[in-house]
Coordinates of C-alpha atoms in Angstrom, one line a residue:
Chain U
X250 CA 8.7 4.7 1.0
X251 CA 12.3 5.6 1.0
X252 CA 13.1 3.1 3.7
X253 CA 12.0 0.1 1.7
X254 CA 13.6 -0.4 -1.7
X255 CA 12.8 -2.5 -4.7
X256 CA 13.9 -2.7 -8.3
X257 CA 11.4 -1.0 -10.7
X258 CA 10.9 -3.6 -13.3
X259 CA 11.1 -7.3 -14.0
X260 CA 10.3 -9.2 -17.2
X261 CA 9.9 -13.0 -17.5
X262 CA 8.5 -15.5 -19.9
X263 CA 5.4 -17.4 -19.0
X264 CA 6.3 -20.6 -17.2
X265 CA 9.5 -19.3 -15.8
X266 CA 10.1 -18.3 -12.2
X267 CA 10.0 -14.7 -11.1
X268 CA 12.0 -13.4 -8.2
X269 CA 11.2 -9.9 -6.8
X270 CA 13.6 -8.5 -4.3
X271 CA 13.2 -5.9 -1.5
X272 CA 15.5 -4.4 1.1
X273 CA 14.2 -2.8 4.2
X274 CA 15.8 -0.8 7.0
X275 CA 13.9 -1.4 10.2
X276 CA 15.3 -4.6 11.7
X277 CA 12.6 -4.5 14.4
X278 CA 9.7 -4.9 12.0
X279 CA 7.7 -7.9 13.1
X280 CA 5.9 -8.6 9.9
X281 CA 6.8 -8.1 6.3
X282 CA 4.3 -8.1 3.5
X283 CA 3.9 -8.5 -0.2
X284 CA 1.0 -6.7 -1.8
X285 CA -0.1 -7.0 -5.5
X286 CA -1.7 -4.3 -7.5
X287 CA -3.4 -5.1 -10.8
X288 CA -4.0 -2.4 -13.4
X289 CA -6.5 0.2 -12.3
X290 CA -7.1 -1.5 -8.9
X291 CA -6.1 -1.1 -5.3
X292 CA -3.6 -3.2 -3.5
X293 CA -4.4 -6.7 -2.3
X294 CA -2.4 -8.6 0.3
X295 CA -0.6 -11.5 -1.3
X296 CA 1.3 -13.0 1.6
X297 CA 3.3 -12.0 4.7
X298 CA 6.1 -13.5 6.8
X299 CA 6.8 -13.2 10.5
X300 CA 10.2 -11.9 11.3
X301 CA 11.3 -15.1 13.1
X302 CA 10.8 -17.1 9.9
X303 CA 13.3 -17.6 7.1
X304 CA 10.9 -18.9 4.6
X305 CA 7.2 -19.2 3.9
X306 CA 5.6 -21.1 1.1
X307 CA 2.1 -20.7 -0.2
X308 CA 1.2 -22.6 -3.3
X309 CA 3.3 -20.9 -6.1
X310 CA 4.6 -18.2 -3.8
X311 CA 7.8 -18.5 -1.7
X312 CA 8.9 -15.7 0.6
X313 CA 12.5 -15.7 1.7
X314 CA 13.7 -13.5 4.6
X315 CA 17.3 -12.7 5.4
X316 CA 17.2 -10.7 8.6
X317 CA 20.9 -10.2 8.7
X318 CA 20.9 -8.5 5.3
X319 CA 17.4 -7.0 5.7
X320 CA 16.5 -8.6 2.5
X321 CA 13.1 -10.0 1.5
X322 CA 12.2 -11.8 -1.7
X323 CA 9.1 -13.1 -3.4
X324 CA 9.4 -16.0 -5.8
X325 CA 6.6 -16.9 -8.1
X326 CA 6.9 -20.3 -9.6
X327 CA 5.4 -21.1 -13.1
X328 CA 4.6 -17.4 -13.7
X329 CA 1.5 -16.8 -15.6
X330 CA 0.3 -13.8 -17.7
X331 CA -2.2 -13.2 -14.9
X332 CA 0.6 -12.5 -12.5
X333 CA 1.5 -9.3 -14.5
X334 CA 1.1 -6.6 -11.9
X335 CA 3.0 -4.3 -9.6
X336 CA 4.3 -6.0 -6.4
X337 CA 5.0 -4.0 -3.3
X338 CA 6.8 -5.1 -0.2
X339 CA 5.9 -3.4 3.0
X340 CA 6.8 -3.3 6.6
X341 CA 5.3 -1.9 9.8
X342 CA 8.2 -0.2 11.5
X343 CA 8.1 -0.5 15.3
X344 CA 8.5 3.2 15.9
X345 CA 5.2 4.3 14.4
X346 CA 2.1 4.9 16.5
X347 CA -0.4 4.3 13.8
X348 CA 0.6 0.8 13.1
X349 CA 0.9 1.9 9.5
X350 CA 2.5 0.2 6.5
X351 CA 5.6 1.6 4.8
X352 CA 5.8 0.6 1.2
X353 CA 8.6 0.1 -1.3
X354 CA 8.4 1.7 -4.6
X355 CA 6.9 -1.3 -6.3
X356 CA 8.2 -3.7 -8.9
X357 CA 6.3 -4.0 -12.2
X358 CA 6.3 -7.6 -13.3
X359 CA 5.6 -8.2 -17.0
X360 CA 5.0 -11.8 -18.1
X361 CA 5.5 -12.5 -21.8
X362 CA 3.6 -15.3 -23.4
Chain V
X111 CA -19.9 -6.5 1.6
X112 CA -18.4 -3.5 -0.1
X113 CA -15.1 -3.2 1.8
X114 CA -13.5 0.1 1.3
X115 CA -15.3 2.5 -1.1
X116 CA -13.7 5.7 -2.5
X117 CA -15.4 8.4 -4.4
X118 CA -14.9 9.8 -7.0
X119 CA -12.9 7.4 -9.1
X120 CA -11.6 10.2 -11.4
X121 CA -11.4 14.0 -11.0
X122 CA -9.8 16.8 -12.9
X123 CA -9.3 20.1 -11.0
X124 CA -7.9 23.4 -11.9
X125 CA -5.1 24.8 -9.9
X126 CA -6.5 26.5 -6.8
X127 CA -9.7 24.6 -6.7
X128 CA -10.7 22.6 -3.7
X129 CA -12.2 19.2 -3.3
X130 CA -12.8 16.4 -0.8
X131 CA -12.1 12.8 -1.5
X132 CA -14.5 10.5 0.3
X133 CA -13.7 7.1 1.8
X134 CA -16.0 4.7 3.7
X135 CA -15.4 1.2 5.1
X136 CA -18.0 -1.3 6.3
X137 CA -15.7 -3.7 8.1
X138 CA -15.8 -1.9 11.5
X139 CA -12.1 -1.2 11.3
X140 CA -10.5 1.1 13.8
X141 CA -7.7 2.5 11.6
X142 CA -7.9 4.3 8.3
X143 CA -5.2 5.7 6.1
X144 CA -4.8 8.0 3.0
X145 CA -1.9 7.2 0.7
X146 CA -0.8 8.8 -2.6
X147 CA 0.8 6.7 -5.3
X148 CA 3.3 8.2 -7.7
X149 CA 5.3 6.3 -10.4
X150 CA 8.4 4.7 -8.9
X151 CA 7.7 6.0 -5.4
X152 CA 5.3 3.4 -4.1
X153 CA 2.6 4.5 -1.7
X154 CA 3.4 7.4 0.6
X155 CA 1.3 8.0 3.7
X156 CA -0.5 11.4 3.8
X157 CA -2.6 11.2 6.9
X158 CA -3.9 8.4 9.1
X159 CA -6.5 7.9 11.8
X160 CA -5.5 5.2 14.3
X161 CA -9.0 5.3 15.8
X162 CA -12.2 7.3 15.7
X163 CA -11.6 10.8 16.9
X164 CA -7.8 10.9 16.2
X165 CA -5.9 11.9 13.1
X166 CA -2.1 12.3 12.5
X167 CA 0.2 13.4 9.8
X168 CA 2.0 10.9 7.7
X169 CA 5.0 11.3 5.5
X170 CA 3.6 13.9 3.0
X171 CA 0.8 15.9 4.7
X172 CA 1.4 19.3 3.2
X173 CA -1.5 20.7 1.2
X174 CA -4.0 18.2 2.7
X175 CA -6.4 18.0 5.6
X176 CA -8.5 15.1 6.8
X177 CA -11.6 14.4 8.8
X178 CA -12.5 11.2 10.6
X179 CA -16.2 11.8 10.5
X180 CA -17.1 8.6 12.3
X181 CA -15.8 5.1 12.5
X182 CA -16.8 4.4 8.9
X183 CA -15.7 7.5 7.1
X184 CA -12.4 9.2 6.6
X185 CA -12.2 12.1 4.1
X186 CA -9.2 13.9 2.5
X187 CA -9.5 17.5 1.5
X188 CA -7.4 19.5 -0.8
X189 CA -8.0 23.2 0.0
X190 CA -6.1 24.7 -3.0
X191 CA -5.1 22.1 -5.5
X192 CA -1.6 22.2 -7.1
X193 CA -0.2 20.3 -10.1
X194 CA 2.1 18.5 -7.7
X195 CA -0.9 16.9 -6.2
X196 CA -1.7 15.0 -9.4
X197 CA -1.6 11.4 -8.3
X198 CA -3.6 8.4 -7.5
X199 CA -5.0 8.4 -4.0
X200 CA -5.8 5.3 -2.0
X201 CA -7.7 4.9 1.2
X202 CA -7.1 1.9 3.3
X203 CA -8.4 0.5 6.6
X204 CA -7.4 -2.2 9.0
X205 CA -8.5 -3.6 12.3
X206 CA -6.2 -2.6 15.2
X207 CA -3.6 -5.3 16.0
X208 CA -0.1 -6.4 15.3
X209 CA -0.7 -8.3 12.1
X210 CA -3.9 -7.4 10.5
X211 CA -4.6 -7.1 6.8
X212 CA -5.0 -3.7 5.3
X213 CA -7.8 -3.4 2.8
X214 CA -7.6 -0.8 0.0
X215 CA -10.1 1.1 -2.0
X216 CA -10.0 1.2 -5.8
X217 CA -8.3 4.6 -5.8
X218 CA -9.1 8.1 -7.0
X219 CA -7.1 9.3 -10.0
X220 CA -6.7 13.1 -9.6
X221 CA -5.3 15.4 -12.2
X222 CA -4.6 19.1 -11.4
X223 CA -4.1 21.3 -14.4

Protein backbone atom coordinates (compact mmCIF):
# COMPACT_ATOMS: atom_id res chain seq x y z
CA UNK A 1 0.00 0.00 0.00
CA UNK A 2 1.97 2.98 -1.20
CA UNK A 3 -0.50 5.39 0.36
CA UNK A 4 0.04 4.13 3.88
CA UNK A 5 3.59 4.15 5.26
CA UNK A 6 5.20 2.45 8.21
CA UNK A 7 8.72 1.85 9.39
CA UNK A 8 9.86 -1.69 8.68
CA UNK A 9 11.29 -2.81 11.98
CA UNK A 10 11.12 -2.17 15.74
CA UNK A 11 13.00 -3.94 18.49
CA UNK A 12 12.16 -3.55 22.20
CA UNK A 13 12.93 -5.33 25.45
CA UNK A 14 10.26 -7.29 27.27
CA UNK A 15 8.39 -5.02 29.68
CA UNK A 16 9.11 -1.83 27.73
CA UNK A 17 6.52 0.06 25.73
CA UNK A 18 6.42 -0.26 21.96
CA UNK A 19 5.23 2.51 19.67
CA UNK A 20 4.48 1.69 16.06
CA UNK A 21 3.88 4.62 13.74
CA UNK A 22 1.94 5.01 10.53
CA UNK A 23 1.20 7.84 8.12
CA UNK A 24 -1.71 7.76 5.75
CA UNK A 25 -2.78 9.99 2.90
CA UNK A 26 -6.57 9.89 2.64
CA UNK A 27 -7.87 12.41 5.14
CA UNK A 28 -11.44 11.31 4.41
CA UNK A 29 -10.91 7.79 5.73
CA UNK A 30 -13.54 7.21 8.36
CA UNK A 31 -11.89 4.34 10.19
CA UNK A 32 -8.27 3.41 10.66
CA UNK A 33 -7.18 -0.04 11.70
CA UNK A 34 -4.35 -1.99 13.25
CA UNK A 35 -3.93 -5.62 12.22
CA UNK A 36 -1.52 -8.16 13.71
CA UNK A 37 0.11 -10.99 11.79
CA UNK A 38 1.82 -13.75 13.71
CA UNK A 39 4.35 -15.98 11.91
CA UNK A 40 2.75 -18.26 9.35
CA UNK A 41 -0.72 -16.89 9.95
CA UNK A 42 -3.21 -14.52 8.39
CA UNK A 43 -4.00 -11.07 9.68
CA UNK A 44 -6.18 -10.48 12.71
CA UNK A 45 -7.88 -7.24 13.63
CA UNK A 46 -6.26 -5.79 16.72
CA UNK A 47 -8.11 -2.52 17.13
CA UNK A 48 -9.51 0.40 15.18
CA UNK A 49 -10.23 4.07 15.71
CA UNK A 50 -12.97 6.24 14.33
CA UNK A 51 -11.66 9.36 12.62
CA UNK A 52 -13.42 11.77 14.97
CA UNK A 53 -11.45 10.38 17.93
CA UNK A 54 -7.97 11.38 19.07
CA UNK A 55 -7.29 8.39 21.24
CA UNK A 56 -8.62 4.94 21.97
CA UNK A 57 -7.43 2.67 24.76
CA UNK A 58 -8.01 -1.06 24.93
CA UNK A 59 -6.17 -2.81 27.77
CA UNK A 60 -2.47 -2.64 26.88
CA UNK A 61 -3.14 -0.98 23.53
CA UNK A 62 -3.41 2.76 22.96
CA UNK A 63 -4.17 4.19 19.54
CA UNK A 64 -3.41 7.85 18.89
CA UNK A 65 -4.71 9.68 15.84
CA UNK A 66 -3.44 13.04 14.62
CA UNK A 67 -5.71 13.94 11.73
CA UNK A 68 -3.91 17.18 10.96
CA UNK A 69 -0.64 15.32 10.32
CA UNK A 70 -2.39 12.12 9.09
CA UNK A 71 -0.45 10.19 11.68
CA UNK A 72 -1.60 7.07 13.49
CA UNK A 73 0.29 5.26 16.23
CA UNK A 74 -0.14 2.09 18.22
CA UNK A 75 1.37 1.90 21.68
CA UNK A 76 1.72 -1.47 23.38
CA UNK A 77 2.36 -1.19 27.11
CA UNK A 78 4.39 -3.81 28.97
CA UNK A 79 5.38 -5.52 25.72
CA UNK A 80 5.60 -9.31 25.94
CA UNK A 81 7.44 -11.84 23.77
CA UNK A 82 4.03 -12.95 22.53
CA UNK A 83 3.59 -9.51 20.98
CA UNK A 84 6.35 -10.30 18.48
CA UNK A 85 4.61 -10.09 15.10
CA UNK A 86 4.11 -7.86 12.09
CA UNK A 87 1.71 -4.98 12.66
CA UNK A 88 -0.15 -3.37 9.78
CA UNK A 89 -2.05 -0.15 9.79
CA UNK A 90 -4.86 0.10 7.27
CA UNK A 91 -7.47 2.53 6.05
CA UNK A 92 -10.54 2.38 3.88
CA UNK A 93 -10.20 5.32 1.48
CA UNK A 94 -13.51 6.94 0.71
CA UNK A 95 -12.95 6.77 -3.03
CA UNK A 96 -13.06 3.02 -3.41
CA UNK A 97 -16.19 1.19 -4.44
CA UNK A 98 -15.31 -2.13 -2.87
CA UNK A 99 -14.95 -0.81 0.66
CA UNK A 100 -11.54 -2.40 0.66
CA UNK A 101 -8.66 -1.96 3.03
CA UNK A 102 -5.41 -0.30 1.98
CA UNK A 103 -2.51 -1.56 4.06
CA UNK A 104 0.84 -0.14 5.02
CA UNK A 105 3.97 -2.18 4.49
CA UNK A 106 3.93 -3.58 8.01
CA UNK A 107 6.25 -3.09 11.01
CA UNK A 108 8.00 -6.17 12.32
CA UNK A 109 8.11 -5.97 16.11
CA UNK A 110 10.77 -8.05 17.83
CA UNK A 111 10.57 -8.36 21.61
CA UNK A 112 13.76 -9.44 23.35
CA UNK A 113 13.52 -11.26 26.66
CA UNK B 1 -16.97 -22.27 12.47
CA UNK B 2 -14.07 -22.35 10.02
CA UNK B 3 -14.07 -18.67 8.98
CA UNK B 4 -12.02 -18.21 5.81
CA UNK B 5 -10.40 -21.33 4.40
CA UNK B 6 -7.74 -21.27 1.70
CA UNK B 7 -6.31 -24.17 -0.23
CA UNK B 8 -3.61 -25.15 -0.84
CA UNK B 9 -1.33 -23.88 1.94
CA UNK B 10 1.83 -24.34 -0.12
CA UNK B 11 2.49 -24.73 -3.83
CA UNK B 12 5.50 -24.81 -6.10
CA UNK B 13 4.92 -24.15 -9.79
CA UNK B 14 7.14 -24.09 -12.82
CA UNK B 15 7.11 -20.97 -14.97
CA UNK B 16 4.21 -21.16 -17.39
CA UNK B 17 2.10 -23.56 -15.37
CA UNK B 18 -1.40 -22.63 -14.30
CA UNK B 19 -3.21 -23.11 -11.04
CA UNK B 20 -6.24 -21.97 -9.08
CA UNK B 21 -6.16 -20.87 -5.47
CA UNK B 22 -9.38 -21.64 -3.66
CA UNK B 23 -11.05 -19.59 -0.95
CA UNK B 24 -14.27 -20.23 0.92
CA UNK B 25 -15.95 -18.42 3.80
CA UNK B 26 -18.81 -19.59 5.94
CA UNK B 27 -19.77 -16.27 7.53
CA UNK B 28 -22.28 -15.23 4.87
CA UNK B 29 -20.11 -12.23 3.97
CA UNK B 30 -20.90 -10.20 0.90
CA UNK B 31 -17.40 -9.02 0.03
CA UNK B 32 -14.33 -11.08 -0.67
CA UNK B 33 -10.78 -10.07 -1.54
CA UNK B 34 -7.51 -11.49 -2.79
CA UNK B 35 -4.28 -9.90 -1.59
CA UNK B 36 -0.65 -10.73 -2.13
CA UNK B 37 1.96 -10.11 0.52
CA UNK B 38 5.55 -9.36 -0.36
CA UNK B 39 8.31 -8.38 2.08
CA UNK B 40 8.22 -4.69 2.99
CA UNK B 41 5.25 -4.02 0.70
CA UNK B 42 2.41 -4.99 2.94
CA UNK B 43 -0.67 -6.46 1.36
CA UNK B 44 -1.62 -5.37 -2.12
CA UNK B 45 -5.07 -5.96 -3.47
CA UNK B 46 -5.24 -8.14 -6.57
CA UNK B 47 -8.99 -8.45 -7.15
CA UNK B 48 -12.09 -8.09 -5.10
CA UNK B 49 -15.72 -9.02 -5.24
CA UNK B 50 -17.96 -6.52 -3.50
CA UNK B 51 -20.92 -8.86 -3.76
CA UNK B 52 -21.89 -12.12 -5.39
CA UNK B 53 -21.86 -11.74 -9.15
CA UNK B 54 -19.37 -8.86 -9.31
CA UNK B 55 -15.61 -8.76 -9.50
CA UNK B 56 -13.25 -5.81 -9.93
CA UNK B 57 -9.56 -5.21 -10.33
CA UNK B 58 -7.46 -4.05 -7.45
CA UNK B 59 -4.01 -2.54 -7.39
CA UNK B 60 -2.07 -5.42 -9.01
CA UNK B 61 -4.41 -7.51 -11.22
CA UNK B 62 -2.07 -8.33 -14.12
CA UNK B 63 -1.48 -12.06 -14.56
CA UNK B 64 -4.51 -13.06 -12.50
CA UNK B 65 -8.18 -13.85 -12.99
CA UNK B 66 -10.89 -14.46 -10.44
CA UNK B 67 -14.25 -16.14 -10.19
CA UNK B 68 -16.90 -15.49 -7.59
CA UNK B 69 -18.47 -18.91 -7.87
CA UNK B 70 -21.19 -18.22 -5.32
CA UNK B 71 -21.49 -16.22 -2.13
CA UNK B 72 -19.12 -18.55 -0.28
CA UNK B 73 -16.34 -19.05 -2.79
CA UNK B 74 -13.89 -16.74 -4.53
CA UNK B 75 -11.06 -18.32 -6.53
CA UNK B 76 -7.88 -16.80 -7.93
CA UNK B 77 -6.35 -18.21 -11.10
CA UNK B 78 -2.86 -17.85 -12.46
CA UNK B 79 -3.02 -18.77 -16.15
CA UNK B 80 0.71 -18.76 -16.82
CA UNK B 81 2.74 -18.43 -13.66
CA UNK B 82 5.81 -16.19 -13.57
CA UNK B 83 8.58 -15.94 -10.94
CA UNK B 84 7.30 -12.43 -10.09
CA UNK B 85 4.16 -14.09 -8.77
CA UNK B 86 6.11 -15.82 -6.03
CA UNK B 87 4.36 -14.49 -2.95
CA UNK B 88 2.04 -15.28 -0.09
CA UNK B 89 -1.60 -14.95 -1.11
CA UNK B 90 -4.35 -14.08 1.33
CA UNK B 91 -8.06 -14.27 0.87
CA UNK B 92 -10.27 -12.11 3.05
CA UNK B 93 -13.97 -11.54 3.51
CA UNK B 94 -16.15 -9.02 5.29
CA UNK B 95 -19.74 -8.15 5.76
CA UNK B 96 -20.85 -5.12 3.77
CA UNK B 97 -20.88 -1.97 5.87
CA UNK B 98 -18.80 1.00 6.86
CA UNK B 99 -16.84 -0.51 9.70
CA UNK B 100 -16.89 -4.25 9.54
CA UNK B 101 -14.01 -6.49 10.41
CA UNK B 102 -12.15 -8.22 7.62
CA UNK B 103 -11.38 -11.89 8.29
CA UNK B 104 -8.34 -13.43 6.65
CA UNK B 105 -7.44 -16.94 5.62
CA UNK B 106 -4.17 -18.54 6.66
CA UNK B 107 -2.51 -17.79 3.36
CA UNK B 108 -1.09 -19.75 0.42
CA UNK B 109 2.66 -19.63 -0.02
CA UNK B 110 3.36 -19.88 -3.75
CA UNK B 111 6.80 -20.29 -5.27
CA UNK B 112 7.27 -20.08 -9.03
CA UNK B 113 10.57 -21.47 -10.27
